Short mmCIF file of C-alpha atoms in Angstrom, two decimals:
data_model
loop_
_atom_site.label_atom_id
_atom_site.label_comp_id
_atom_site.label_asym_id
_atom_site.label_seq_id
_atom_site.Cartn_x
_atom_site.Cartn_y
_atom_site.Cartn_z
CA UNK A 1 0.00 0.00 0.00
CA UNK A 2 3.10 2.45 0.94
CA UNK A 3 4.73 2.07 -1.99
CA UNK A 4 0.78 2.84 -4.50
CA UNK A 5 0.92 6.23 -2.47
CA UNK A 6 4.46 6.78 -3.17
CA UNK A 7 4.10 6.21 -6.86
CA UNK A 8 1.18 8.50 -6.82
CA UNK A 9 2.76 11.24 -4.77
CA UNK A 10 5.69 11.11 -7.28
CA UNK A 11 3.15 11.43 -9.80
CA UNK A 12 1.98 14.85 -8.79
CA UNK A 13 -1.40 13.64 -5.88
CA UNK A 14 0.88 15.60 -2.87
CA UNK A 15 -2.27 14.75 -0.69
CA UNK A 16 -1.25 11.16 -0.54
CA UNK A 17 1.86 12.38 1.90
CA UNK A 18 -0.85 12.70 4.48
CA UNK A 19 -0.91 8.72 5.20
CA UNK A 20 2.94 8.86 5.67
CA UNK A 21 2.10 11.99 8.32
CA UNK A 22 -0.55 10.44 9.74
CA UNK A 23 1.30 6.67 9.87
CA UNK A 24 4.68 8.41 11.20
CA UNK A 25 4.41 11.31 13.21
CA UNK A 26 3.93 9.77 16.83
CA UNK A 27 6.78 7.56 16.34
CA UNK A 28 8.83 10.30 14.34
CA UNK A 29 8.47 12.71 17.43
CA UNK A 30 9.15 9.95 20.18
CA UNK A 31 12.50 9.21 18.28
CA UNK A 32 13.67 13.33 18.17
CA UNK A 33 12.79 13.57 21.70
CA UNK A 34 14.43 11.03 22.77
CA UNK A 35 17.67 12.44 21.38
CA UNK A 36 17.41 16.32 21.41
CA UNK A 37 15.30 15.95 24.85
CA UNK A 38 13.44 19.34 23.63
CA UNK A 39 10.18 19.55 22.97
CA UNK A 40 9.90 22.10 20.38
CA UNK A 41 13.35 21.14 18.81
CA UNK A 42 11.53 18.05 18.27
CA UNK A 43 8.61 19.43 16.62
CA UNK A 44 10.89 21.09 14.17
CA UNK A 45 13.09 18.58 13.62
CA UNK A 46 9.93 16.38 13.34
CA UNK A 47 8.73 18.64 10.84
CA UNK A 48 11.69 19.26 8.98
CA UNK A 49 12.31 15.74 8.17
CA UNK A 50 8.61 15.14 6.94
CA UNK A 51 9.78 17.82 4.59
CA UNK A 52 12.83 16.33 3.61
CA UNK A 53 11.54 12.92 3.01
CA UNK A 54 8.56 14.28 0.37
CA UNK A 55 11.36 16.31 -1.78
CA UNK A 56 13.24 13.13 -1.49
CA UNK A 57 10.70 10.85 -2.08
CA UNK A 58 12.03 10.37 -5.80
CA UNK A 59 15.40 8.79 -4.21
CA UNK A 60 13.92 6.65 -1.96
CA UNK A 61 15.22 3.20 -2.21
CA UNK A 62 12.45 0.41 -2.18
CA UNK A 63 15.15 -1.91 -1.01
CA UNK A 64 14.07 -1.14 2.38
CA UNK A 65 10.47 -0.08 4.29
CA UNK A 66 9.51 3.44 4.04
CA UNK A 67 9.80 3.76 8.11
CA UNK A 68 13.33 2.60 8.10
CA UNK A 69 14.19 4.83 5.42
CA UNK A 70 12.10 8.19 7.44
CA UNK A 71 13.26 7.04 11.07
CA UNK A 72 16.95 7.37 9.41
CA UNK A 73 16.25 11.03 8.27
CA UNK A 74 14.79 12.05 11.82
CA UNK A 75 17.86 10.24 13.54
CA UNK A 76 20.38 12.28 11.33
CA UNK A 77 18.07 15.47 11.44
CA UNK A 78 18.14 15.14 15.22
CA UNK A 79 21.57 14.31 15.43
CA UNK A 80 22.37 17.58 13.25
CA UNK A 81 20.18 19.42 15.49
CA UNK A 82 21.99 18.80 18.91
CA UNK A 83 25.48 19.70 17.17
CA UNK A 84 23.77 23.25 16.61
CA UNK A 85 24.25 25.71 19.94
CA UNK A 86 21.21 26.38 21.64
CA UNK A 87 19.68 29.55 24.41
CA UNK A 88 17.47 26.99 25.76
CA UNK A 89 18.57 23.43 27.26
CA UNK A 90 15.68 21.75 29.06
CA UNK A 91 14.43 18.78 29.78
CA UNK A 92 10.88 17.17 29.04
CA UNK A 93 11.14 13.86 29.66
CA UNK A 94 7.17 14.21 31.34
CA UNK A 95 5.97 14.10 27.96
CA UNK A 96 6.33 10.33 27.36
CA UNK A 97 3.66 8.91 26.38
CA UNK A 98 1.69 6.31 28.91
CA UNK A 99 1.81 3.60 25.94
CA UNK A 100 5.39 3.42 26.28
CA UNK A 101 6.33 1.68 29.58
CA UNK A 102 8.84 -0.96 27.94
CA UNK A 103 10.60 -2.09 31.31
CA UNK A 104 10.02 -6.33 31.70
CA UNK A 105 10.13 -8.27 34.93
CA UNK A 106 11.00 -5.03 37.20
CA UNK A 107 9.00 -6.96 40.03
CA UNK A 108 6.21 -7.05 42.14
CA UNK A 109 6.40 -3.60 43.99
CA UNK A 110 6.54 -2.28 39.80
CA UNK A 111 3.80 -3.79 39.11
CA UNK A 112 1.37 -2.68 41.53
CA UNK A 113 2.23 0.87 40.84
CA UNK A 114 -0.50 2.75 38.61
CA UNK A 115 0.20 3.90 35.80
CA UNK A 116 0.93 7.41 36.53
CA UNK A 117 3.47 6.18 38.77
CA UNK A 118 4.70 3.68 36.49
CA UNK A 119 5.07 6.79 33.82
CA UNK A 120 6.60 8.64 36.92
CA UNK A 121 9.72 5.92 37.52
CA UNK A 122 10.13 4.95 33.40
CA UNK A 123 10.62 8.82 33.23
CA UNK A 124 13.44 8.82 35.95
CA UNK A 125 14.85 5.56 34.35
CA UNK A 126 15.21 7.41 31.36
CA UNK A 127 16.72 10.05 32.31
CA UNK A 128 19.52 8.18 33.36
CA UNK A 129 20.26 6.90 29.72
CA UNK A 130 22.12 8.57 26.96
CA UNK A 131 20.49 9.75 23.73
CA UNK A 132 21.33 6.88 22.12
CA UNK A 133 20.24 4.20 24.89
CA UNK A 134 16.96 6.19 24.59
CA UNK A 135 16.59 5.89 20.61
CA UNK A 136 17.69 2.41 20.55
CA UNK A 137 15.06 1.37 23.01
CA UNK A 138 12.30 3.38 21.65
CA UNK A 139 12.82 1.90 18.09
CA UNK A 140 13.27 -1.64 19.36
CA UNK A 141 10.32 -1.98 22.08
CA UNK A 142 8.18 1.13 20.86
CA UNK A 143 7.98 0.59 17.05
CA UNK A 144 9.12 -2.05 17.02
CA UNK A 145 11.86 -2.57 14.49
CA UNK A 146 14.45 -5.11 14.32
CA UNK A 147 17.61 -5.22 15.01
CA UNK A 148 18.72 -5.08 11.43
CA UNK A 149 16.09 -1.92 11.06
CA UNK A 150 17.40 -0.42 14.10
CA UNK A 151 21.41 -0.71 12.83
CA UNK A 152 20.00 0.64 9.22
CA UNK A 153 18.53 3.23 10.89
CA UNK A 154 21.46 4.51 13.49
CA UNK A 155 24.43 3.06 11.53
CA UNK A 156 25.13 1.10 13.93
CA UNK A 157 26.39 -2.61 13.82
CA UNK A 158 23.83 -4.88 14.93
CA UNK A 159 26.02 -6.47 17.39
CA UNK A 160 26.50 -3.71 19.41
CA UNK A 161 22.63 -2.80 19.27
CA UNK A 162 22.07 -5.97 20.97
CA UNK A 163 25.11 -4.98 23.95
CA UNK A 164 23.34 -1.40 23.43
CA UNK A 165 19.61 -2.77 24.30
CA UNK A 166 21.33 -5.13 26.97
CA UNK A 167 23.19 -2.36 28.73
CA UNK A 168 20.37 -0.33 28.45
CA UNK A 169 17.85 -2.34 29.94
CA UNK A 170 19.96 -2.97 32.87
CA UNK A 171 20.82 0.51 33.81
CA UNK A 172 16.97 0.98 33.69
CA UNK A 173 15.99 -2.27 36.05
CA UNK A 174 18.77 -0.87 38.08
CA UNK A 175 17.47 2.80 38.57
CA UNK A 176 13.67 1.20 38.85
CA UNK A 177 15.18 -0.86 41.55
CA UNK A 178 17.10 1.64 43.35
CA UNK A 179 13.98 4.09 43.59
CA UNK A 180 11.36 1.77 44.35
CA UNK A 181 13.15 0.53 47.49
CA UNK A 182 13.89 4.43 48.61
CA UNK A 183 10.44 4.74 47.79
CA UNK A 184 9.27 1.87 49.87
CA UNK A 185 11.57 3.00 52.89
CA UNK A 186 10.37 6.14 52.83
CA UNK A 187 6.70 5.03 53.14
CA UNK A 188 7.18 2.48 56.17
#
């Protein structure tokens, strides 16, 4: 179906591009933020690479899916983005969405947390990863891409994505750990 709307938007029907906005955007956004850690920066870079990919759409290989292909222009727009000096610095990390609580087996005091607080300790977690921890993750668990999709998409080798997901995962059960028994002290 992807590749009928590209033909067609190539053809000259521009409102076809809508499906790719509509298909791509969540995912698009979670995958800036997670690497420029900006809200608005994301927005534009979000923005900026929906841009690039319809003047590009002419080049685009059909070798691969059209998300891997997009996901690799946010992750390089992104990447360009932080390398740019910025007035403002901040952090939203708040702004992840509910759907995305990725941590397995965290135990039993994690799972009886709602969901707010769940949201509340997966935003700590995640703070305590590195851009790349946090993109890795997000396109593995969240949109689930492979590991060959995720290594097309970064550039990196799929061997260390796997040590990448692995490290990552344990520095979250760590912090989850860590701040769920302060949490539990604190409350007896």
């Amino acid at each position: 179906m992807e590749s009928l709307y590209i033909r067609k938007i190539i053809e000259g029907d521009v409102s076809k591009f809508s499906y790719f906005v509509e298909s791509y955007k969540n995912m698009a956004f979670s995958i800036a933020f997670r690497i420029i850690n900006n809200t608005e920066d994301a927005e534009e870079v979000v923005q900026d690479s929906f841009l690039k990919a319809f003047k590009s759409l002419s080049k685009f290989r059909k070798d691969s899916k059209f998300s891997t292909w997009f996901y690799k222009i946010v992750v390089n727009s992104s990447l360009s983005k932080i390398k740019k000096p910025r007035l403002d610095i901040s952090s939203d990390i708040d702004l992840i969405n509910e759907k995305e609580v990725i941590i397995e087996n965290v135990g039993s005091a994690y799972k009886s947390l709602t969901l707010a607080d769940q949201k509340k300790y997966i935003d700590i977690a995640l703070g305590e990863l590195n851009y790349e921890e946090r993109l890795i993750l997000s396109l593995y668990y969240l949109n689930e891409n492979s590991i060959e999709e995720v290594s097309e998409i970064t550039g990196i080798k799929k061997e260390t994505i796997k040590m990448k997901l692995l490290r990552a995962r344990k520095k979250m059960y760590i912090v989850l750990n860590e701040k769920l028994k302060s949490e539990t002290k604190n409350i007896l």
